[in-house]
mmCIF file of C-alpha atoms and ligand atoms in Angstrom:
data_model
loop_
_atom_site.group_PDB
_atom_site.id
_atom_site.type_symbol
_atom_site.label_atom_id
_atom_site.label_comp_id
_atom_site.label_asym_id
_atom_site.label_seq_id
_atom_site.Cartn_x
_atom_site.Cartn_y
_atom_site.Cartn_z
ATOM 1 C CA UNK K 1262 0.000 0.000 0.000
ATOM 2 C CA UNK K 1263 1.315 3.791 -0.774
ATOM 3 C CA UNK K 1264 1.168 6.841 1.636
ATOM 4 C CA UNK K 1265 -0.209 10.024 0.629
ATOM 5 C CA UNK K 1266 -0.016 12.529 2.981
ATOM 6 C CA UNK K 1267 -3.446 14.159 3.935
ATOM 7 C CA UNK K 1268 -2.320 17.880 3.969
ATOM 8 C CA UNK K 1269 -1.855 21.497 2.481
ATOM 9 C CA UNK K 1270 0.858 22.309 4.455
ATOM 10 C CA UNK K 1271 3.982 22.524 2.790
ATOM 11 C CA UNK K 1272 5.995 21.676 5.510
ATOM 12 C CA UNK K 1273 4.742 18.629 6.608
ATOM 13 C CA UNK K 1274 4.979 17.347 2.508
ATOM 14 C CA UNK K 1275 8.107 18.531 3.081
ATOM 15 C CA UNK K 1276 8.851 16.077 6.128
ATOM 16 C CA UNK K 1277 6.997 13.104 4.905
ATOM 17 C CA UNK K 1278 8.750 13.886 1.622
ATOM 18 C CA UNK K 1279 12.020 13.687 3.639
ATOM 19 C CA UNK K 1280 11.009 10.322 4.749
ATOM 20 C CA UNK K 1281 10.924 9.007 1.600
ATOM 21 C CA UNK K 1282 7.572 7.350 2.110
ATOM 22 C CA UNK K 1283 5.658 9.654 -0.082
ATOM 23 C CA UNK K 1284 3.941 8.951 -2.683
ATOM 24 C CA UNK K 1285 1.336 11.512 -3.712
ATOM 25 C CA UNK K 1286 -0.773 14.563 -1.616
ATOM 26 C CA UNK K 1287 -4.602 14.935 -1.164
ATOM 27 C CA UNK K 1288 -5.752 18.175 -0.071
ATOM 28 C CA UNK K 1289 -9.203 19.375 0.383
ATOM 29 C CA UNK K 1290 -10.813 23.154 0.950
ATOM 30 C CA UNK K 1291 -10.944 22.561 5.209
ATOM 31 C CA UNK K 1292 -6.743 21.899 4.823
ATOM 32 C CA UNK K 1293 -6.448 24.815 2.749
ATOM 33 C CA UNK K 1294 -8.180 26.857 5.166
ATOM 34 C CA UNK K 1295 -6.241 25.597 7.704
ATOM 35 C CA UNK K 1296 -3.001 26.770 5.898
ATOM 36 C CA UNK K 1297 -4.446 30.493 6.302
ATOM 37 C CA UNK K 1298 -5.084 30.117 2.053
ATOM 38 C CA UNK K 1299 -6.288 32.930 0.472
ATOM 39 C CA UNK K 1300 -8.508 32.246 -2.635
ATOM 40 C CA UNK K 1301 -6.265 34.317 -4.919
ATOM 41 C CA UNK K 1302 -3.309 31.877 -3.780
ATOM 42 C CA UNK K 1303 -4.839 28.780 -4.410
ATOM 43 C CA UNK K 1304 -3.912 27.795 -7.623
ATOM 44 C CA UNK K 1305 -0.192 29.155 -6.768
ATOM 45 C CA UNK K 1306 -0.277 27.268 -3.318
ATOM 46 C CA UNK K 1307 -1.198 23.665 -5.508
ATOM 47 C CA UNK K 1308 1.540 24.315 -7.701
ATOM 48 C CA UNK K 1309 4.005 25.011 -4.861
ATOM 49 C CA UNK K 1310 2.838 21.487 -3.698
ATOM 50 C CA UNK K 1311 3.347 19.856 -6.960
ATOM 51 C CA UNK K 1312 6.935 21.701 -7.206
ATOM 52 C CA UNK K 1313 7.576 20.148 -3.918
ATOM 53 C CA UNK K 1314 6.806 16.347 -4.584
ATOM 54 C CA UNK K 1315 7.475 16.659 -8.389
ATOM 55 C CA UNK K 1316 5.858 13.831 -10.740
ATOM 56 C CA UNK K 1317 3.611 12.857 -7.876
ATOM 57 C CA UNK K 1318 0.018 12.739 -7.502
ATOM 58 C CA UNK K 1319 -1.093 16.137 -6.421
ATOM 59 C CA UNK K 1320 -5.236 16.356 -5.398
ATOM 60 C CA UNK K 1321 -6.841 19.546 -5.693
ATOM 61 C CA UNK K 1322 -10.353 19.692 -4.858
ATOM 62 C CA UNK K 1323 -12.878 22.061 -6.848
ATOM 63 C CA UNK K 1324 -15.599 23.755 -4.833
ATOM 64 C CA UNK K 1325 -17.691 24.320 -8.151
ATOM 65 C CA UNK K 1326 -21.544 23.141 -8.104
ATOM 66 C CA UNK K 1327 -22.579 22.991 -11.775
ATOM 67 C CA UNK K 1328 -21.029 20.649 -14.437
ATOM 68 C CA UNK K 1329 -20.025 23.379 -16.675
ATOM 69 C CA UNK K 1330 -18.367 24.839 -13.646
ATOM 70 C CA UNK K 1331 -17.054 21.593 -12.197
ATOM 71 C CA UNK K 1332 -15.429 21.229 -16.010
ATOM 72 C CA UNK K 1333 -14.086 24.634 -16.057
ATOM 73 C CA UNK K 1334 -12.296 24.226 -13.039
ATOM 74 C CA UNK K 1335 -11.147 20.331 -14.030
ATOM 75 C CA UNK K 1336 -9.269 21.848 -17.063
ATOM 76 C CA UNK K 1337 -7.537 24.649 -15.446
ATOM 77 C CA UNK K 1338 -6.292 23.174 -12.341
ATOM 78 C CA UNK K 1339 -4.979 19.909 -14.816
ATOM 79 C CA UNK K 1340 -3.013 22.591 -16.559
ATOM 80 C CA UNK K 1341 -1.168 23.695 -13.316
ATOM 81 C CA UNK K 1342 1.188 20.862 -13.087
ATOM 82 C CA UNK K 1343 1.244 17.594 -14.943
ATOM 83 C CA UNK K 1344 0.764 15.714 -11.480
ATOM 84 C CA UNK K 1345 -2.300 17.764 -10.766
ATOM 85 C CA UNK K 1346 -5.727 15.458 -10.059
ATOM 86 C CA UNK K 1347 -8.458 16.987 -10.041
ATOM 87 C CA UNK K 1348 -10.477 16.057 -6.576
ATOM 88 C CA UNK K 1349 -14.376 16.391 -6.918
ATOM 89 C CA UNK K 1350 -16.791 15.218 -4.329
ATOM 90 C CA UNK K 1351 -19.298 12.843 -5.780
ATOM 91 C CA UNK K 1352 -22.785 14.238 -6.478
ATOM 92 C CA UNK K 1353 -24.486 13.774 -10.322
ATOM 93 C CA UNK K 1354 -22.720 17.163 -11.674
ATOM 94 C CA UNK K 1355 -19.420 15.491 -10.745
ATOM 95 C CA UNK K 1356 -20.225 12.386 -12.457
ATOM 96 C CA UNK K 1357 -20.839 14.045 -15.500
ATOM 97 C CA UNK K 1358 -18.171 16.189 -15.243
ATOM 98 C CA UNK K 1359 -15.951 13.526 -14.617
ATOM 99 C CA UNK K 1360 -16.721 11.489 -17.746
ATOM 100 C CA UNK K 1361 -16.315 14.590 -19.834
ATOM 101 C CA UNK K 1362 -12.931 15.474 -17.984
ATOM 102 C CA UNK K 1363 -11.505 11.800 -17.855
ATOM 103 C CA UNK K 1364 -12.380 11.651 -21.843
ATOM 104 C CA UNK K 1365 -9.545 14.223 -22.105
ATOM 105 C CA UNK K 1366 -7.240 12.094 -19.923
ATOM 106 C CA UNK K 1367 -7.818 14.308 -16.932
ATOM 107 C CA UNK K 1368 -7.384 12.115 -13.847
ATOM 108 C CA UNK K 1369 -10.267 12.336 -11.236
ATOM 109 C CA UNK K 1370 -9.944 11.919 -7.557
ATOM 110 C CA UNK K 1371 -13.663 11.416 -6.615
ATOM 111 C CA UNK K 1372 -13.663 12.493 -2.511
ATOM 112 C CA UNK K 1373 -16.750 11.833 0.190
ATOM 113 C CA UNK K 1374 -17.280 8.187 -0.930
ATOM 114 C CA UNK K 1375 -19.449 6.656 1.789
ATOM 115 C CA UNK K 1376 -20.602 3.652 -0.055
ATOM 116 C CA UNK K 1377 -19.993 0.550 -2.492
ATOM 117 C CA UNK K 1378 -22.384 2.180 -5.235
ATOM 118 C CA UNK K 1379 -21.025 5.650 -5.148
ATOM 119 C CA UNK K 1380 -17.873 4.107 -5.594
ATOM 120 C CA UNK K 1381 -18.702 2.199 -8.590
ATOM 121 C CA UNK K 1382 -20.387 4.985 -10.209
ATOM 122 C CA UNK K 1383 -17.395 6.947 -9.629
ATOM 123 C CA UNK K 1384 -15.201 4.466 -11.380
ATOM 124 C CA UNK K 1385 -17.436 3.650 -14.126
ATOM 125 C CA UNK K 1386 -17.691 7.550 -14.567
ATOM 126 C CA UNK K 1387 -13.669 7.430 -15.061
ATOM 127 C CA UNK K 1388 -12.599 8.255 -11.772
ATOM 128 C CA UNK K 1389 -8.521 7.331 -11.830
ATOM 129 C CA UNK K 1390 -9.043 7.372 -8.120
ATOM 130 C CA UNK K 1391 -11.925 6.696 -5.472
ATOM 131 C CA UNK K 1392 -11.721 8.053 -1.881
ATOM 132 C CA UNK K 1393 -13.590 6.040 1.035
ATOM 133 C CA UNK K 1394 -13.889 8.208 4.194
ATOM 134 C CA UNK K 1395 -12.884 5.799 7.344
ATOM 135 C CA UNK K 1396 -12.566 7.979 10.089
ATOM 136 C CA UNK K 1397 -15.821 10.083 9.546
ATOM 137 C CA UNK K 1398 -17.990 6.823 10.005
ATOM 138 C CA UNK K 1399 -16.006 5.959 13.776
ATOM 139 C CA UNK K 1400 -16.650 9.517 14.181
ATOM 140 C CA UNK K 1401 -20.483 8.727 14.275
ATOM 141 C CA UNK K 1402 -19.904 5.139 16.413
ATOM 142 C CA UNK K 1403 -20.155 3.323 12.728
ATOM 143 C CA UNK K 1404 -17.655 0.798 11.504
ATOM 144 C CA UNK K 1405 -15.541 2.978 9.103
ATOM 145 C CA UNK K 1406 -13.507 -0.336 8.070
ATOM 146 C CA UNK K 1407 -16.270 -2.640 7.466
ATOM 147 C CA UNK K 1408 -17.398 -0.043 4.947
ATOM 148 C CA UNK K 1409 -14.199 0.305 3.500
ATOM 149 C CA UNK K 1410 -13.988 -3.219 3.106
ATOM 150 C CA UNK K 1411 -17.507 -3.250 0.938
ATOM 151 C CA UNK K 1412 -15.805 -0.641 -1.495
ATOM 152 C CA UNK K 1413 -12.617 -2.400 -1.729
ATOM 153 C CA UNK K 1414 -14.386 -5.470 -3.053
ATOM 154 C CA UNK K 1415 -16.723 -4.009 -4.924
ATOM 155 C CA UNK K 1416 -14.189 -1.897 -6.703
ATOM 156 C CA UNK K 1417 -11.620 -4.684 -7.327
ATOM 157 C CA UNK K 1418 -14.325 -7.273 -8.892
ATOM 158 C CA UNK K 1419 -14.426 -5.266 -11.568
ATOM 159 C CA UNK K 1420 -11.564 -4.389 -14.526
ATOM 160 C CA UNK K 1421 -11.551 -0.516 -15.459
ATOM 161 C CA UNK K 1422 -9.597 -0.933 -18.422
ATOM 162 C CA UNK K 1423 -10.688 1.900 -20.625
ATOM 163 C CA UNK K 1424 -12.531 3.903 -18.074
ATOM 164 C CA UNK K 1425 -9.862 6.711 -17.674
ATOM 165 C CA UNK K 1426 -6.516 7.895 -19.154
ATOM 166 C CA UNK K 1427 -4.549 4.846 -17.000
ATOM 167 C CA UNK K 1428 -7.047 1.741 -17.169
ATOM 168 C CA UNK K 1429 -7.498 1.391 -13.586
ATOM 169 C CA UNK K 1430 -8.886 2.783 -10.427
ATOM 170 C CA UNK K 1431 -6.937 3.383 -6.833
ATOM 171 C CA UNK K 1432 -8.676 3.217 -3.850
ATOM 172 C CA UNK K 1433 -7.849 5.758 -1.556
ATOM 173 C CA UNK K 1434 -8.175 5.266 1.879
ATOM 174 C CA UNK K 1435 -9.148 8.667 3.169
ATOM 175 C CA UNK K 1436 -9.844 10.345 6.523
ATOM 176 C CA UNK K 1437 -7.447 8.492 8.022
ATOM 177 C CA UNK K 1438 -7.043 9.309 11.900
ATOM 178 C CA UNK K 1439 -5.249 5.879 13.461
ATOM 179 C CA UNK K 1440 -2.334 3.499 12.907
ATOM 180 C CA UNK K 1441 -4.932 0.668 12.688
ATOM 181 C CA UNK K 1442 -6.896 2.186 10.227
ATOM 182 C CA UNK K 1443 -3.645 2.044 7.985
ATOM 183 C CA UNK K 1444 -3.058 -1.328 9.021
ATOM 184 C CA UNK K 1445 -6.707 -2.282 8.421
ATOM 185 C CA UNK K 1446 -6.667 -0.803 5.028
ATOM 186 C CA UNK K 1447 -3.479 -2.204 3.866
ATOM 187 C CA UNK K 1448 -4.996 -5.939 4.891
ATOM 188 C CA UNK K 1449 -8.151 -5.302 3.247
ATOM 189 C CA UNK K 1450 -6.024 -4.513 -0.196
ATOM 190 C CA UNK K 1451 -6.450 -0.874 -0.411
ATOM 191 C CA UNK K 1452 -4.440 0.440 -2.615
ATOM 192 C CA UNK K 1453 -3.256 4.432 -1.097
ATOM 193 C CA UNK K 1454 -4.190 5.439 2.366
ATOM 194 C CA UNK K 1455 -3.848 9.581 2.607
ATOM 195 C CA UNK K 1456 -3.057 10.214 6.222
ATOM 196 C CA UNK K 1457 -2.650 13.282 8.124
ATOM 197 C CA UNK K 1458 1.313 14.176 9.444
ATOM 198 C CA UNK K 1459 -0.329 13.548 13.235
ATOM 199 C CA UNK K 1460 -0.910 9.854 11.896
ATOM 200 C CA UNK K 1461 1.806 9.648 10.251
ATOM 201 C CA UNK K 1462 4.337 10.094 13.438
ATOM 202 C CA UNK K 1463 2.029 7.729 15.227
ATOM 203 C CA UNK K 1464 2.327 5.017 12.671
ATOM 204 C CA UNK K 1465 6.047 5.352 13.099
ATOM 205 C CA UNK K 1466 6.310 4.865 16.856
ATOM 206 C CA UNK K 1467 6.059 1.630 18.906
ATOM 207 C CA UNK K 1468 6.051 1.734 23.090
ATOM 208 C CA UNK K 1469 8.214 -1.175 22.108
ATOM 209 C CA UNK K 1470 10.172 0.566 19.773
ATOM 210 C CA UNK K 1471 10.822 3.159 22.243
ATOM 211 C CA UNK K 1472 12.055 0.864 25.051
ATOM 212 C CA UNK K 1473 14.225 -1.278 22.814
ATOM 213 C CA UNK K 1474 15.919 1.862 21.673
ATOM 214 C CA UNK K 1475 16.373 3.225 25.837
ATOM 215 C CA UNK K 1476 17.727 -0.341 26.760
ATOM 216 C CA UNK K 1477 20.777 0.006 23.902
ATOM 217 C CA UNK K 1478 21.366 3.501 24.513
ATOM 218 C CA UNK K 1479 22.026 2.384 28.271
ATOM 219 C CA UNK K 1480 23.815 -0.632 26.877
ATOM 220 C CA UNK K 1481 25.890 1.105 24.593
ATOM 221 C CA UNK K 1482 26.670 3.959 27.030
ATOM 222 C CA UNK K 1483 28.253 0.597 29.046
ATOM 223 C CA UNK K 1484 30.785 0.315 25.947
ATOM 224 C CA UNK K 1485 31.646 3.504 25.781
ATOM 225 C CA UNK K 1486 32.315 4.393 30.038
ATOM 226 C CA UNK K 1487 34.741 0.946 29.184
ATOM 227 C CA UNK K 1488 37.092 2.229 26.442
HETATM 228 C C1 E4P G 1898 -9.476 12.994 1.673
HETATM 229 O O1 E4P G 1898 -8.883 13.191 0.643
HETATM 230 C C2 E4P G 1898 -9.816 14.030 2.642
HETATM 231 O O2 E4P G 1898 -9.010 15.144 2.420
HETATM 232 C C3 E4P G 1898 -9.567 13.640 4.077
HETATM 233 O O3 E4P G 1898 -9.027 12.368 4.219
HETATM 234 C C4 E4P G 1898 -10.662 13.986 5.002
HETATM 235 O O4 E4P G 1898 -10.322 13.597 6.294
HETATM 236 P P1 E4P G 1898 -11.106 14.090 7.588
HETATM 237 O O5 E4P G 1898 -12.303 13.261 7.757
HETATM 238 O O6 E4P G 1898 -10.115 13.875 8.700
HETATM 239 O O7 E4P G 1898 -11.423 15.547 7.379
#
């Protein structure tokens, strides 16, 4: 499974970058807003990101609510960068758009997927990517996972060959808040899980990890007091 990192903030892509774990960005209008983004900035700001992680997949969501404008806005943020995907959240304008936009080999990241059938819409619609929301499910005491796991296998039952401008969908595991939900996701056979920097650093750490490293630091401070 690849990590995206979940973020606007060009610092942390900068970190996770560092880590060499990275393999694309999803942002969304909330994590622009959280940047302090102005509107005016927002086209520079996503091609700031794509300079930063060059050649990989950059999301950047449109806020438009009518085809024409969800089309408009598909074209002109594709043209930023070459890594730019276009993120739309899934409603029948997007659909449409989508199928016009993905006819043009403009890839699709269709966002707020809550269910098997909006997922295969989105796919059939030439979506290059699909984005289940875990976390926002546990958020309401509903199993996040068990729903992920319905669009995973719904998704890969299916060959998308022809469907958008690289023959096949990615799921992307999105709203991401845990370790185990990245663990979960990569056993279920998702294929990306976008996480957050916050998750990120936890998914790195183990208590064990942490206690292993104490007991050879007081080890190897034994070596040294003996040369
Ligand atoms: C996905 O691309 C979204 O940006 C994101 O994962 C939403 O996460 P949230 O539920 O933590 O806001």
């Amino acid at each position: 499974m690849k990590f995206f990192i979940d973020t606007a903030d060009l610092d942390e892509i900068r970190e996770a970058e560092g880590w060499g774990v990275l393999a694309g960005v999803t942002t969304n209008p909330s994590l622009y807003a959280k940047t302090g983004g102005r509107l005016a900035d927002f086209e520079g700001h996503m091609v700031r990101i794509c300079e930063v992680c060059e050649g990989l997949p950059v999301s950047a969501e449109s806020q438009a609510k009518t085809i024409e404008d969800m089309v408009a806005d598909a074209r002109r943020l594709s043209k930023l960068a070459p890594n730019i995907v276009v993120k739309l959240p899934i409603c029948e304008e997007a659909l449409t758009a989508c199928h016009t936009v993905a006819a043009e080999g403009i890839r699709v990241n269709m966002t707020l997927v809550f269910s098997p059938t909006q997922a295969l819409l989105a796919a059939n619609a030439g979506a290059r990517y699909v984005s289940p929301f875990v976390g926002r499910f546990d958020d309401i005491a509903e199993d996040g996972i068990g729903q992920l796991a319905s669009v995973v296998r719904a998704v890969k039952n299916y060959d998308w060959a022809g469907r958008n401008v690289d023959g096949r969908v990615e799921i992307i595991t999105a709203s991401v808040r845990t370790p185990n939900h990245i663990t979960q996701a990569a056993l279920l056979g998702a294929d990306i899980a976008t996480v957050p920097l916050v998750a990120l650093r936890k998914a790195v750490r183990h208590p064990l990890t942490d206690q292993g490293r104490a007991s050879f630091d007081r080890d190897w401070q034994k070596v040294l007091d003996a040369q």
